[in-house]
Amino acid sequence: MKGGPGARVLALHLGLIAALFAAQFVLGAYHHTNLARIMVLATYAVGYNLLLGYTGLMSLGHAMFFAAGMYGAGLSIYYLGFGAIPGFALGVACALGLALAFGAFALRTSGVSFLIVTMMFGQAFYLTILYFNQVTFGDQGFILSDRLPAALVDPDVKYNAALLVFAACFLASAFLVRSPFGRILVAIRENEARARLLGYDTYTCKLVVLTLSGGMSGAAGAAYALLFSYVGASFAAILNSIYPLLWTLLGGAGTTLGPVLGTGLMFYLVDFTSGWTSAYLFVVGGALLVLVLFFPLGVMGTVRAKLAPWIP
Amino acid sequence: MSAALLETEALTRRFGGLTAVDDVSIGVRAGQIHAIIGPNGAGKTTLVGMVCGRVRPSAGRIRFEGRDITRTPAWRRALAGIVYTFQVTSIFRALSVRENVALAARRRLMHSPARWLHLDPMALEDRVDAALGTLDLREQEHRPAGELPYGHQRLLEVAMALALEPRVLVLDEPAQGLAEHEIDTFCERVREISSRATVILIEHNIDVVLRLSSHITVMDRGRIIADGDPASVEADPGVQRAYLGRR
Amino acid sequence: MSFGPHLLLALLEGAVTACVLAVTALGLSLVFGVMRIVNVAHGEFYMLGAVVAWFCASLTGGSALGGFLLALVCAPLVVAGLAIATDWLVLRRVNYHPESTIVATIGLLYLLQQAVLSGYGPDARPVEAPIYFRVAFPWFGYSGYKLVVIGASVMLLLGTWAVLARTRAGLCMRATQQDPEMALAHGVPVRLVYTAVFAAGAMLAAVAGVLIVPIQQAHYLMGLDPLLLSFIVVIIGGLGSLRGTVVAAFVIGMSDGVISMFFSPTLAKILATLLVALVLVVRPSGLFGERP
């Protein structure tokens, strides 16, 4: 990544991280908290986008990876007395393991079958959490605040921890999609049969990217449990699988910045509309329809097509 | 006769009630241009589809350099050097011509996991330039591949195949869609390629076949009806009846 | 009650589930088979059928049978209207692109759910069965209406089969399924077939909703379970294979009935999903799907 577009791309990504770091000194308490939450959720969207945007695989069950991270961290801290960092690590490991195991058979299908299978297993995972409600406390969930170090209550620590997790996943995804491996993912998205006849083991490539995507989603889930101190089954429900899809499509699938932007926009849109209507799901449903019909490239996809073809 | 580089043994493929390829055994010797000809529906594309792993055989075996590859997945065969160019062009339409070829060229450079994350740009550029140059596609390298005229998309297919450094190159009707004056140049290119790789050529244009090939297999309705050097195949009365006569 | 009668009861319950599931999943499978798209809002059409049945029952006041018959006419019509509108306003505009269709129908799912929530409310509301009699077994009495549901479902399945196999409309559908371009060249109005199939799939879901509501109550979130069960069924049966859909619906429905009764409904759904994983490992294209 030297000179030319490489330098610009690097500047763009580091610039975003720097801007997010600087923002904590400017923002009021309300937006400060919101932005911490947006960064955690954006990590989830970044992971989702690796799969949807760059590999062309749409998943409707990513909430299971988010929830695997969340429960892996939450349960180990709650029952086993893990510290924050081991808990986080275990959460990510759970998500990686689940994604690998799930991918191993789900990727035997393709196209809409894959979609259906992801949705089905996402729901089965949700039902499993409900079924073992004596351990997981089901829909009610449980709170971690009295089992975590006091430092994690400090909003500044929360903000910077969220930024750290986000920056790691965001930069990793930006690096990955520009690497030779990332180019193969795009080749799979464009024409998988051809990629296979160029000698690429597309099944393994898809399995690797699904595992990474699940791992990032799990990192987001684990971070959410730690930073907002709540673990609940609603994070495994279908709606939480639809959100990253919506964020990614809104911001622009297959762009590194899109999911981040989409998460922020949608967060404030829902925040704003829930002021005057409780049915924010109208907004979610309407947004999906409008995006598909009138705005299929999303914000950054449109920017790339019209203004700046160099952005990754 | 020297041992064949690539052999099929009683290869058969049935689709429902139809037997598209019926008990076909051929041997392709190294360094040859081996043409497979026959009328539409003779089973040529299905046969090479089985050779490169796109189509699963119903029965029979395929051997490459003496090793049985009947069950080897398609991507592994491509990596071993059996490279296919599609009859119906199958390129990455949304990506640039250059990126299409680069995708093929990278495959040869990505030996170790570290190379999946970073490659030496110079080594890659050289290979891509060479492949694009051979097929005279340098001037169009930045266009999206889907925007190329049809005949040039076929050339891009061949360029991608070359960047993969094939040992056996399967060309499935490569001259289709080329203008009359482009065909001569194209034949030259194929002859150049054959100094580096063994070529299996499926082609309808009989002049091209007779000019290029050193060995011809004629198929009709899934079976081999003649097999040999061009002169003997051309003289074969069965072939005259079934195929050449209809020209 | 000893084990034998208990099992009989579970099998009866399973048969009811299986029949209603077969009708619902058949709608999904028909749409996929002909149009190659998946309608994620399929469960909401089922839910709308149930809600319309509740409105019909409250309109006709005292007569449960009258309300039921009215619902059997109205629910499919209302839902078909909605499906036609969806087809014209959304699906045509995205050219039936599979992934765009899925995203759009997810959007539709939330819009319909929220619309019903604001118009009908968050409560689960019961609808009286149109006929009331009990079939007396030596060990327990069984609701006669459930047997009616089984009979009606079987007739619907046979009816759908007859339309597909024996009528000109069915021929057009099969031609479109084989090759839309070829069908168009032979004078099949492909666009009309698409609209009709999408509407027919939705109507099957709506009728299933009407049939189930005296057993299950109408609620705005009731669409999710049948959607997921239908997904399980079409994947096991082989996406697009109608025969596979019906066979798988009976396997899944019966096992759901038995496991729900002896263990828990949640466990039944989890196990059914794991069965899908098993099927995919052995046969990625489903039991009756076309092999690649």
Tab-separated table of C-alpha atoms in Angstrom, chain A:
chain	number	residue	atom	x	y	z
A	1	MET	CA	0.000	0.000	0.000
A	2	LYS	CA	2.454	2.645	-1.134
A	3	GLY	CA	1.686	5.906	-2.919
A	4	GLY	CA	-1.388	6.636	-5.034
A	5	PRO	CA	-4.687	5.119	-3.982
A	6	GLY	CA	-2.986	2.988	-1.320
A	7	ALA	CA	-1.912	6.046	0.662
A	8	ARG	CA	-5.290	7.711	0.266
A	9	VAL	CA	-7.068	4.577	1.451
A	10	LEU	CA	-4.797	4.307	4.467
A	11	ALA	CA	-5.324	7.979	5.291
A	12	LEU	CA	-9.078	7.611	4.984
A	13	HIS	CA	-9.256	4.690	7.398
A	14	LEU	CA	-6.841	6.044	9.950
A	15	GLY	CA	-8.595	9.399	9.645
A	16	LEU	CA	-11.889	7.837	10.674
A	17	ILE	CA	-10.298	6.214	13.734
A	18	ALA	CA	-8.614	9.508	14.655
A	19	ALA	CA	-11.887	11.404	14.243
A	20	LEU	CA	-13.688	8.914	16.473
A	21	PHE	CA	-10.936	9.255	19.052
A	22	ALA	CA	-11.145	13.032	18.955
A	23	ALA	CA	-14.938	13.027	19.125
A	24	GLN	CA	-14.948	11.959	22.794
A	25	PHE	CA	-13.496	15.304	23.811
A	26	VAL	CA	-16.131	17.267	21.941
A	27	LEU	CA	-19.377	15.370	22.425
A	28	GLY	CA	-21.850	15.789	25.267
A	29	ALA	CA	-22.682	12.883	27.540
A	30	TYR	CA	-25.716	11.750	25.526
A	31	HIS	CA	-23.962	11.471	22.172
A	32	HIS	CA	-20.854	10.168	23.896
A	33	THR	CA	-22.770	7.112	25.130
A	34	ASN	CA	-24.541	6.734	21.804
A	35	LEU	CA	-21.308	6.761	19.866
A	36	ALA	CA	-19.794	4.085	22.109
A	37	ARG	CA	-22.823	1.923	21.373
A	38	ILE	CA	-22.676	2.711	17.647
A	39	MET	CA	-19.025	1.657	17.503
A	40	VAL	CA	-19.819	-1.714	19.080
A	41	LEU	CA	-22.737	-2.242	16.699
A	42	ALA	CA	-20.641	-1.032	13.760
A	43	THR	CA	-18.122	-3.752	14.581
A	44	TYR	CA	-20.970	-6.197	14.096
A	45	ALA	CA	-21.835	-4.574	10.751
A	46	VAL	CA	-18.193	-4.619	9.637
A	47	GLY	CA	-18.082	-8.359	10.273
A	48	TYR	CA	-21.375	-8.844	8.471
A	49	ASN	CA	-20.174	-6.855	5.475
A	50	LEU	CA	-17.170	-9.129	4.963
A	51	LEU	CA	-19.655	-11.843	4.146
A	52	LEU	CA	-22.418	-9.934	2.368
A	53	GLY	CA	-20.513	-7.119	0.726
A	54	TYR	CA	-17.306	-8.813	-0.306
A	55	THR	CA	-18.193	-12.480	-0.654
A	56	GLY	CA	-21.799	-12.053	-1.782
A	57	LEU	CA	-23.174	-14.387	0.893
A	58	MET	CA	-26.277	-13.054	2.607
A	59	SER	CA	-26.870	-14.338	6.101
A	60	LEU	CA	-30.096	-13.942	8.039
A	61	GLY	CA	-28.759	-15.606	11.163
A	62	HIS	CA	-25.776	-13.547	12.244
A	63	ALA	CA	-27.429	-12.832	15.574
A	64	MET	CA	-26.293	-16.298	16.641
A	65	PHE	CA	-22.651	-15.232	16.348
A	66	PHE	CA	-23.328	-11.950	18.120
A	67	ALA	CA	-25.145	-13.881	20.832
A	68	ALA	CA	-22.432	-16.546	21.027
A	69	GLY	CA	-19.943	-13.782	21.808
A	70	MET	CA	-22.333	-12.163	24.237
A	71	TYR	CA	-23.201	-15.360	26.128
A	72	GLY	CA	-19.688	-16.759	25.945
A	73	ALA	CA	-18.469	-13.638	27.724
A	74	GLY	CA	-21.534	-13.131	29.910
A	75	LEU	CA	-21.956	-16.682	31.217
A	76	SER	CA	-18.257	-17.174	31.951
A	77	ILE	CA	-18.162	-13.934	33.914
A	78	TYR	CA	-21.446	-14.617	35.684
A	79	TYR	CA	-20.892	-18.245	36.648
A	80	LEU	CA	-17.165	-18.842	36.471
A	81	GLY	CA	-15.971	-15.512	37.762
A	82	PHE	CA	-13.903	-14.757	34.673
A	83	GLY	CA	-12.367	-11.327	34.399
A	84	ALA	CA	-13.354	-8.910	31.672
A	85	ILE	CA	-10.562	-9.763	29.250
A	86	PRO	CA	-10.660	-13.578	29.577
A	87	GLY	CA	-14.450	-13.313	29.291
A	88	PHE	CA	-14.142	-11.276	26.117
A	89	ALA	CA	-11.629	-13.725	24.682
A	90	LEU	CA	-13.852	-16.684	25.472
A	91	GLY	CA	-16.797	-14.913	23.855
A	92	VAL	CA	-14.864	-14.359	20.638
A	93	ALA	CA	-13.639	-17.960	20.710
A	94	CYS	CA	-17.222	-19.224	21.076
A	95	ALA	CA	-18.342	-17.174	18.084
A	96	LEU	CA	-15.396	-18.354	15.986
A	97	GLY	CA	-16.089	-21.966	16.884
A	98	LEU	CA	-19.800	-21.681	16.178
A	99	ALA	CA	-19.181	-19.962	12.850
A	100	LEU	CA	-16.698	-22.630	11.806
A	101	ALA	CA	-18.989	-25.496	12.768
A	102	PHE	CA	-22.051	-23.862	11.233
A	103	GLY	CA	-20.229	-22.905	8.049
A	104	ALA	CA	-18.889	-26.418	7.573
A	105	PHE	CA	-22.320	-27.738	6.667
A	106	ALA	CA	-24.306	-24.587	5.801
A	107	LEU	CA	-21.845	-23.741	3.022
A	108	ARG	CA	-22.731	-26.997	1.338
A	109	THR	CA	-25.784	-25.104	0.151
A	110	SER	CA	-25.711	-21.994	-1.973
A	111	GLY	CA	-27.942	-19.141	-3.042
A	112	VAL	CA	-31.303	-18.890	-1.338
A	113	SER	CA	-30.869	-22.242	0.400
A	114	PHE	CA	-27.936	-20.757	2.286
A	115	LEU	CA	-30.093	-17.814	3.307
A	116	ILE	CA	-32.859	-20.024	4.578
A	117	VAL	CA	-30.446	-22.230	6.488
A	118	THR	CA	-28.832	-19.232	8.203
A	119	MET	CA	-32.208	-17.901	9.272
A	120	MET	CA	-33.300	-21.295	10.528
A	121	PHE	CA	-30.186	-21.866	12.610
A	122	GLY	CA	-30.248	-18.340	13.923
A	123	GLN	CA	-33.715	-19.050	15.219
A	124	ALA	CA	-32.724	-22.472	16.574
A	125	PHE	CA	-29.909	-20.802	18.500
A	126	TYR	CA	-32.377	-18.302	19.925
A	127	LEU	CA	-34.750	-21.100	20.924
A	128	THR	CA	-31.863	-22.974	22.531
A	129	ILE	CA	-31.121	-19.958	24.729
A	130	LEU	CA	-34.783	-19.831	25.711
A	131	TYR	CA	-34.908	-23.592	26.299
A	132	PHE	CA	-32.064	-23.445	28.819
A	133	ASN	CA	-33.576	-20.462	30.576
A	134	GLN	CA	-32.529	-21.733	33.994
A	135	VAL	CA	-28.960	-21.034	32.982
A	136	THR	CA	-29.427	-18.166	30.548
A	137	PHE	CA	-32.399	-16.443	32.215
A	138	GLY	CA	-34.086	-16.491	28.784
A	139	ASP	CA	-35.814	-13.348	27.615
A	140	GLN	CA	-35.255	-11.561	30.893
A	141	GLY	CA	-31.510	-11.826	30.654
A	142	PHE	CA	-29.072	-10.903	33.384
A	143	ILE	CA	-26.900	-8.009	34.440
A	144	LEU	CA	-23.133	-8.149	34.800
A	145	SER	CA	-22.375	-4.817	36.447
A	146	ASP	CA	-21.686	-6.157	39.941
A	147	ARG	CA	-19.280	-8.784	38.599
A	148	LEU	CA	-17.148	-6.520	36.431
A	149	PRO	CA	-14.289	-4.249	37.428
A	150	ALA	CA	-15.489	-0.843	38.530
A	151	ALA	CA	-13.395	0.850	35.878
A	152	LEU	CA	-15.770	-0.386	33.174
A	153	VAL	CA	-18.503	1.889	34.535
A	154	ASP	CA	-16.485	4.961	33.606
A	155	PRO	CA	-17.878	6.343	30.319
A	156	ASP	CA	-14.413	7.242	29.040
A	157	VAL	CA	-13.135	3.715	29.565
A	158	LYS	CA	-16.244	2.377	27.816
A	159	TYR	CA	-15.794	4.722	24.897
A	160	ASN	CA	-12.152	3.872	24.363
A	161	ALA	CA	-12.674	0.149	24.849
A	162	ALA	CA	-15.417	0.289	22.216
A	163	LEU	CA	-13.106	2.269	19.945
A	164	LEU	CA	-10.337	-0.289	20.413
A	165	VAL	CA	-12.535	-3.243	19.455
A	166	PHE	CA	-14.004	-1.323	16.558
A	167	ALA	CA	-10.657	-0.078	15.235
A	168	ALA	CA	-9.148	-3.558	15.363
A	169	CYS	CA	-11.990	-5.126	13.379
A	170	PHE	CA	-12.398	-2.184	11.007
A	171	LEU	CA	-8.712	-2.000	10.076
A	172	ALA	CA	-8.475	-5.783	9.826
A	173	SER	CA	-11.405	-5.866	7.422
A	174	ALA	CA	-9.991	-2.991	5.362
A	175	PHE	CA	-6.640	-4.768	5.142
A	176	LEU	CA	-8.258	-8.084	4.333
A	177	VAL	CA	-10.400	-6.859	1.448
A	178	ARG	CA	-7.394	-5.256	-0.226
A	179	SER	CA	-5.251	-8.363	0.195
A	180	PRO	CA	-5.018	-11.144	-2.412
A	181	PHE	CA	-7.458	-13.132	-0.277
A	182	GLY	CA	-9.929	-10.242	-0.433
A	183	ARG	CA	-9.676	-10.210	-4.210
A	184	ILE	CA	-10.604	-13.887	-4.271
A	185	LEU	CA	-13.628	-13.144	-2.125
A	186	VAL	CA	-14.754	-10.587	-4.689
A	187	ALA	CA	-14.148	-13.150	-7.421
A	188	ILE	CA	-16.385	-15.601	-5.540
A	189	ARG	CA	-19.048	-12.910	-5.242
A	190	GLU	CA	-18.913	-12.147	-8.944
A	191	ASN	CA	-18.671	-15.684	-10.326
A	192	GLU	CA	-17.975	-18.543	-7.965
A	193	ALA	CA	-17.843	-21.279	-10.611
A	194	ARG	CA	-15.157	-19.377	-12.466
A	195	ALA	CA	-13.129	-18.746	-9.344
A	196	ARG	CA	-13.136	-22.490	-8.685
A	197	LEU	CA	-11.834	-23.206	-12.183
A	198	LEU	CA	-9.052	-20.707	-11.600
A	199	GLY	CA	-7.841	-23.140	-8.956
A	200	TYR	CA	-9.294	-21.530	-5.845
A	201	ASP	CA	-10.852	-23.729	-3.204
A	202	THR	CA	-13.921	-21.523	-2.875
A	203	TYR	CA	-15.534	-23.635	-0.156
A	204	THR	CA	-12.576	-23.162	2.165
A	205	CYS	CA	-12.332	-19.467	1.285
A	206	LYS	CA	-15.994	-19.017	2.179
A	207	LEU	CA	-15.541	-20.992	5.371
A	208	VAL	CA	-12.613	-18.807	6.400
A	209	VAL	CA	-14.472	-15.578	5.734
A	210	LEU	CA	-17.622	-16.830	7.446
A	211	THR	CA	-15.545	-17.714	10.493
A	212	LEU	CA	-13.892	-14.289	10.521
A	213	SER	CA	-17.233	-12.592	10.028
A	214	GLY	CA	-18.741	-14.621	12.860
A	215	GLY	CA	-15.734	-13.862	15.044
A	216	MET	CA	-16.098	-10.105	14.529
A	217	SER	CA	-19.822	-10.356	15.232
A	218	GLY	CA	-18.958	-12.266	18.391
A	219	ALA	CA	-16.411	-9.615	19.386
A	220	ALA	CA	-19.185	-7.054	19.054
A	221	GLY	CA	-21.522	-9.213	21.154
A	222	ALA	CA	-18.908	-9.789	23.854
A	223	ALA	CA	-18.021	-6.091	23.923
A	224	TYR	CA	-21.706	-5.237	24.200
A	225	ALA	CA	-22.100	-7.541	27.207
A	226	LEU	CA	-19.074	-6.035	28.937
A	227	LEU	CA	-19.631	-2.386	28.163
A	228	PHE	CA	-23.394	-2.213	28.589
A	229	SER	CA	-23.443	-4.937	31.213
A	230	TYR	CA	-26.533	-6.727	29.958
A	231	VAL	CA	-26.969	-10.158	28.398
A	232	GLY	CA	-30.380	-11.144	27.019
A	233	ALA	CA	-31.996	-13.502	24.524
A	234	SER	CA	-33.441	-10.645	22.471
A	235	PHE	CA	-29.965	-10.156	20.999
A	236	ALA	CA	-30.242	-13.608	19.453
A	237	ALA	CA	-33.663	-12.964	17.899
A	238	ILE	CA	-34.178	-12.582	14.171
A	239	LEU	CA	-34.453	-8.820	14.359
A	240	ASN	CA	-30.854	-8.658	15.530
A	241	SER	CA	-29.856	-10.591	12.395
A	242	ILE	CA	-31.782	-8.162	10.210
A	243	TYR	CA	-30.119	-5.079	11.700
A	244	PRO	CA	-26.605	-5.660	10.327
A	245	LEU	CA	-28.165	-6.405	6.945
A	246	LEU	CA	-30.013	-3.101	7.069
A	247	TRP	CA	-26.981	-1.131	8.292
A	248	THR	CA	-24.768	-2.635	5.624
A	249	LEU	CA	-27.246	-2.043	2.807
A	250	LEU	CA	-27.924	1.512	3.953
A	251	GLY	CA	-24.261	2.436	4.177
A	252	GLY	CA	-23.316	0.467	1.081
A	253	ALA	CA	-22.495	-3.237	0.924
A	254	GLY	CA	-18.995	-4.000	-0.288
A	255	THR	CA	-17.491	-0.730	0.933
A	256	THR	CA	-15.373	-0.624	4.077
A	257	LEU	CA	-16.891	2.596	5.395
A	258	GLY	CA	-20.498	1.806	4.459
A	259	PRO	CA	-21.452	-0.419	7.383
A	260	VAL	CA	-20.067	2.093	9.858
A	261	LEU	CA	-21.967	4.951	8.313
A	262	GLY	CA	-25.119	2.856	7.988
A	263	THR	CA	-25.016	1.863	11.637
A	264	GLY	CA	-24.704	5.468	12.738
A	265	LEU	CA	-27.449	6.728	10.430
A	266	MET	CA	-29.885	3.991	11.370
A	267	PHE	CA	-29.148	4.368	15.073
A	268	TYR	CA	-30.056	8.021	15.021
A	269	LEU	CA	-33.009	7.442	12.695
A	270	VAL	CA	-34.514	4.891	15.084
A	271	ASP	CA	-33.579	7.073	18.045
A	272	PHE	CA	-35.303	10.045	16.425
A	273	THR	CA	-38.458	8.245	15.286
A	274	SER	CA	-38.975	6.402	18.546
A	275	GLY	CA	-39.508	9.880	19.973
A	276	TRP	CA	-42.931	10.101	18.296
A	277	THR	CA	-43.887	6.534	17.468
A	278	SER	CA	-43.338	3.330	19.327
A	279	ALA	CA	-43.516	1.349	16.100
A	280	TYR	CA	-39.885	1.902	15.090
A	281	LEU	CA	-40.122	-1.387	13.269
A	282	PHE	CA	-42.147	0.506	10.659
A	283	VAL	CA	-38.959	2.431	10.041
A	284	VAL	CA	-36.926	-0.753	9.754
A	285	GLY	CA	-39.391	-2.384	7.348
A	286	GLY	CA	-39.849	0.777	5.314
A	287	ALA	CA	-36.104	1.386	5.107
A	288	LEU	CA	-35.473	-2.117	3.755
A	289	LEU	CA	-38.091	-1.671	1.045
A	290	VAL	CA	-36.901	1.805	0.068
A	291	LEU	CA	-33.269	0.660	-0.092
A	292	VAL	CA	-34.064	-2.281	-2.333
A	293	LEU	CA	-36.302	-0.264	-4.644
A	294	PHE	CA	-34.591	3.088	-4.928
A	295	PHE	CA	-31.150	2.972	-3.396
A	296	PRO	CA	-29.570	-0.431	-3.988
A	297	LEU	CA	-25.958	0.769	-3.747
A	298	GLY	CA	-26.348	2.474	-0.379
A	299	VAL	CA	-24.596	5.696	0.601
A	300	MET	CA	-20.948	4.759	0.109
A	301	GLY	CA	-21.719	2.558	-2.897
A	302	THR	CA	-23.291	5.588	-4.567
A	303	VAL	CA	-20.365	7.785	-3.587
A	304	ARG	CA	-17.980	5.255	-5.087
A	305	ALA	CA	-19.984	4.957	-8.295
A	306	LYS	CA	-20.401	8.714	-8.775
A	307	LEU	CA	-17.521	10.498	-7.081
A	308	ALA	CA	-14.617	8.464	-5.831
A	309	PRO	CA	-14.000	5.139	-7.556
A	310	TRP	CA	-10.847	4.569	-5.513
A	311	ILE	CA	-12.500	3.947	-2.150
A	312	PRO	CA	-12.318	0.282	-1.144
